[in-house]
Amino acid sequence: MPEEGMEDSKGGEERPKWNNKAEYLLTCIGFAVGVGNVWRFPYLCQIYGGGAFLIPYLIALVFQGLPLLYLELAIGQRLRMGSIGVWNSISPYLGGVGVASMLVSFCVSLFYNTIVAWVLWYLFNSFQEPLPWSQCPLNHNNTGYVEECVESTPVNYFWYRQTLNITPNMETSGSLQWWMVVSLATAWSIVYICFVRGIETIGKAVYVTATFPYLVLTIFLVRALTLPGAYEGLIYLFTPDWEILKNPQVWLDAATQIFFSLSVAFGGLISFSSYNSQKNNCEKDAVLVGVINSATSIYASIPIFAILGFKAHTNYVTCLNGNILALTNEFDISDMNITVENYEQWFDSLNGTHPSRVSDLKLKTCDLQTFLDQSASGTGLAFIVFTEAVISMPGSQVWAVLFFIMLFSLGLSSMFGNLEGILTPLHDLKLVPKWMPNELFTAIICLLLFLMALIFCLGSGNYWLEIFNSYVGSVPFLIIAFFEIIAVAYIYGIGRFSDDLEFMTGHRPNIFWKVCWLVISPLMLFVVLVAYVAVQAQTPPTYAAWNPDYVNFPNTEVLPYPDWVFAICVLLSSVPVISIPLVAIYRLICCMSGRHSKDSLHNNPNPYANEDYVVELLL
Amino acid sequence: MPSLTVPPGAPPILQSLTVPPGAPPILQSLAVTLERMLVRILVLLYLAGAPALAQTLCQPNASNGYRVRISIKTALGNQAYEWNENEMFLFRATMAFAMRRYYKTETYNVDNIIVCNQTRRVSFWFVVISPENPTMLIPKADVEKAVSMSRHRINNAFLLTDRTLEFLGIYPTLAEPVNPDTPPWLIVFGVVIGAVFAGIIALLVSSLLQKRRKEKGMMEDGQDEEDRQMKGVENGINLDGIYNRGFTDDDRFTKL
């Protein structure tokens, strides 16, 4: 690496640095460990055959996740710049990768903080007795409960009506929901206060936000294991179904899950490691962060599934009790003679003696397995399934508050990385005017993001969020990561990179890393990218709408995306990525026209063009 | 002459049993015993017939009756009490109380509540008869209003709830939702946002003060700063300009 090309520190102003190693590690871990570890991984584990899913997951971690992580941390630490500066340094033609990273971080920050705002809303509402999602509200003239609530469930009603106030379809935008705007403002204010002094304040904040979730998960683990039905839930989760490994979809989902879970290609990790001193062992850091991230996913799935098992058990018992009551009332049997245990015998005997009366009762079939199968991921898990489980636990308010504070910490620490992926490149590009203090610049960016995110506070906001999540938060990352690894392994050169690593960590990377960077990881990424795009292309572009007037309400109505919405989806996927070829072409044109390119790194200074020497003709 | 006092509600046949004054004593004593027997028989018949009469009033699916269903074990679990005649008596007394409360009279009594068709479930039918006219049933609507009015007291008498002491056909009034003036979530939000803004202002002010202090400190050793700049590129930072390889240290040549 030529000496002149390296910019160790900015002119005049020292680059900020971490107070200690722990802050740096906690920030990276907090960024990697997000809400997805809690609400995406357990769901995948469940639908893909429990314990068997761990095999493709861990393989993807070792061969794809860890090499990418090590790569990002290393180049950030060596080149000491944000994502744009780093990729400009490696090759000016690939500067677009940094721009793409920044744009994608921008889009993700928009919708991710809206999820944090939802969590805050639920948190604020958890300080009530009874919990607002435990019962239906009365209708206008107090004669009965609100119809929409009665037809679905109080939990669904609270989420879709009282939180989102969702419109029946995407064309109807609805109006701004003021309570959502208020929650969103709170979320952005909290993000801003943690960012006010850059990594100085972030470093303090992560002591809480990165460690608190573990504390809450442990508390939930202990509580959940004492609940009835917990063991059924855990057995259901972890029973391996080895046959599932033959399904390629499982491998695809494992690879994408590991990839999105580690938050590579955001540019945030590069920024965080750029504040390190160069002589830091980033290999150990990368392995540590990667392993802790996966371990957290596995650890989180235990209480989640214990609680889901409890919920299934509660639903099963409620279903059975309904049947028992019906039988007891119909046949005038003594109260509590039929219990959950002897229900089967009673049912058989009654059905044998009075089959017509029994069939007239229209008893429901209660099967624990069916209830266990009702799982969800994402916002459905947190705001519908889990809130329903919490109602049945004694001391609901405490558990609700703990759960939502945990989700809030997870989301906030991930937001640090998202926002860092926007701010650091802008600083490094020197786009910040000199007179503007950092605090003001951060405030302006946060305000801008808040105003743009108001679109998610409309009535149709949830539909838009799903679009952003599926189209921005998926394919662009895969493409960026693919270019990252190609850039470092082939354009920068594995030899030069190994030299840098030797300078930083004290030893050259071993054969495993080299093979991964050169062959395995790019190949895996490419295969995953192609397969993912192929699968997405095959699924029709539809969305699930909550429409109270739908015939099969409370089932969601499956509607196709309108054309203009689909155009926006395509734009969202392609615009961030289009900067990669655009910047390359721009640089090519500049280079071919022979002019001085702005990037002086690879220009040999002309010894005869002395710009410093001004001839003053003193006549 | 002994005259038997004939009860006022007695049938006319008894009233016509007054012996004429000029009858012989044997006839008179015969009439007396006969009357006594008749009265006793009638009283017996009445006593026997009244329940029978009442039974015909109280029937399952009676038009003016309600069915009650009680689930004591569901409500109380281990502390469930046994349902027996005493409990039934309490029920009838509570119903009489409810009727009294509703009509604001004191004429209702335990006898006015008639129960029938009791099952092991524990469920039974009851009707309410008017205290003035034992053959007349209180209409269903009035009974419903009376029960609704005193539902809370009736439930509490048995340590049960609306769900475990059911009057089939009388729906419990929905509980009024507690509507606080300020929604609780706004209070929590207010606390959080207040703390956050206070924190932001504190941090900004302290940053400002720090910068001012640094500037003051810099002005004092501003001379050192200037010297450093004059010396040029010492620590590898290119402050301005590009390293000029073309400029060699040519002291030997004539200066320009």
mmCIF file with all atom_site columns, C-alpha atoms in Angstrom, chain A residues 252 256 474-480 482-483 522-536:
data_model
loop_
_atom_site.group_PDB
_atom_site.id
_atom_site.type_symbol
_atom_site.label_atom_id
_atom_site.label_alt_id
_atom_site.label_comp_id
_atom_site.label_asym_id
_atom_site.label_entity_id
_atom_site.label_seq_id
_atom_site.pdbx_PDB_ins_code
_atom_site.Cartn_x
_atom_site.Cartn_y
_atom_site.Cartn_z
_atom_site.occupancy
_atom_site.B_iso_or_equiv
_atom_site.pdbx_formal_charge
_atom_site.auth_seq_id
_atom_site.auth_comp_id
_atom_site.auth_asym_id
_atom_site.auth_atom_id
_atom_site.pdbx_PDB_model_num
ATOM 1  C CA . LEU A 1 252 ? -31.152 -20.457 0.833  1.00 0.00 ? 252 LEU A CA 1
ATOM 2  C CA . THR A 1 256 ? -29.846 -15.150 3.741  1.00 0.00 ? 256 THR A CA 1
ATOM 3  C CA . SER A 1 474 ? -32.697 -7.928  0.653  1.00 0.00 ? 474 SER A CA 1
ATOM 4  C CA . VAL A 1 475 ? -31.322 -8.030  -2.887 1.00 0.00 ? 475 VAL A CA 1
ATOM 5  C CA . PRO A 1 476 ? -29.267 -4.789  -2.793 1.00 0.00 ? 476 PRO A CA 1
ATOM 6  C CA . PHE A 1 477 ? -27.317 -6.108  0.191  1.00 0.00 ? 477 PHE A CA 1
ATOM 7  C CA . LEU A 1 478 ? -26.458 -9.331  -1.552 1.00 0.00 ? 478 LEU A CA 1
ATOM 8  C CA . ILE A 1 479 ? -25.212 -7.424  -4.592 1.00 0.00 ? 479 ILE A CA 1
ATOM 9  C CA . ILE A 1 480 ? -23.156 -4.988  -2.506 1.00 0.00 ? 480 ILE A CA 1
ATOM 10 C CA . PHE A 1 482 ? -20.731 -9.678  -3.650 1.00 0.00 ? 482 PHE A CA 1
ATOM 11 C CA . PHE A 1 483 ? -18.954 -6.645  -5.082 1.00 0.00 ? 483 PHE A CA 1
ATOM 12 C CA . PRO A 1 522 ? -18.081 -15.241 -3.551 1.00 0.00 ? 522 PRO A CA 1
ATOM 13 C CA . LEU A 1 523 ? -19.455 -18.458 -4.926 1.00 0.00 ? 523 LEU A CA 1
ATOM 14 C CA . MET A 1 524 ? -21.936 -18.854 -2.100 1.00 0.00 ? 524 MET A CA 1
ATOM 15 C CA . LEU A 1 525 ? -22.980 -15.237 -2.381 1.00 0.00 ? 525 LEU A CA 1
ATOM 16 C CA . PHE A 1 526 ? -23.485 -15.528 -6.084 1.00 0.00 ? 526 PHE A CA 1
ATOM 17 C CA . VAL A 1 527 ? -25.544 -18.696 -5.772 1.00 0.00 ? 527 VAL A CA 1
ATOM 18 C CA . VAL A 1 528 ? -27.621 -17.203 -2.975 1.00 0.00 ? 528 VAL A CA 1
ATOM 19 C CA . LEU A 1 529 ? -28.188 -14.011 -4.976 1.00 0.00 ? 529 LEU A CA 1
ATOM 20 C CA . VAL A 1 530 ? -29.295 -15.850 -8.095 1.00 0.00 ? 530 VAL A CA 1
ATOM 21 C CA . ALA A 1 531 ? -31.484 -18.278 -6.168 1.00 0.00 ? 531 ALA A CA 1
ATOM 22 C CA . TYR A 1 532 ? -33.053 -15.478 -4.131 1.00 0.00 ? 532 TYR A CA 1
ATOM 23 C CA . VAL A 1 533 ? -33.865 -13.432 -7.206 1.00 0.00 ? 533 VAL A CA 1
ATOM 24 C CA . ALA A 1 534 ? -35.258 -16.523 -8.916 1.00 0.00 ? 534 ALA A CA 1
ATOM 25 C CA . VAL A 1 535 ? -37.501 -17.320 -5.954 1.00 0.00 ? 535 VAL A CA 1
ATOM 26 C CA . GLN A 1 536 ? -38.663 -13.724 -5.679 1.00 0.00 ? 536 GLN A CA 1
#
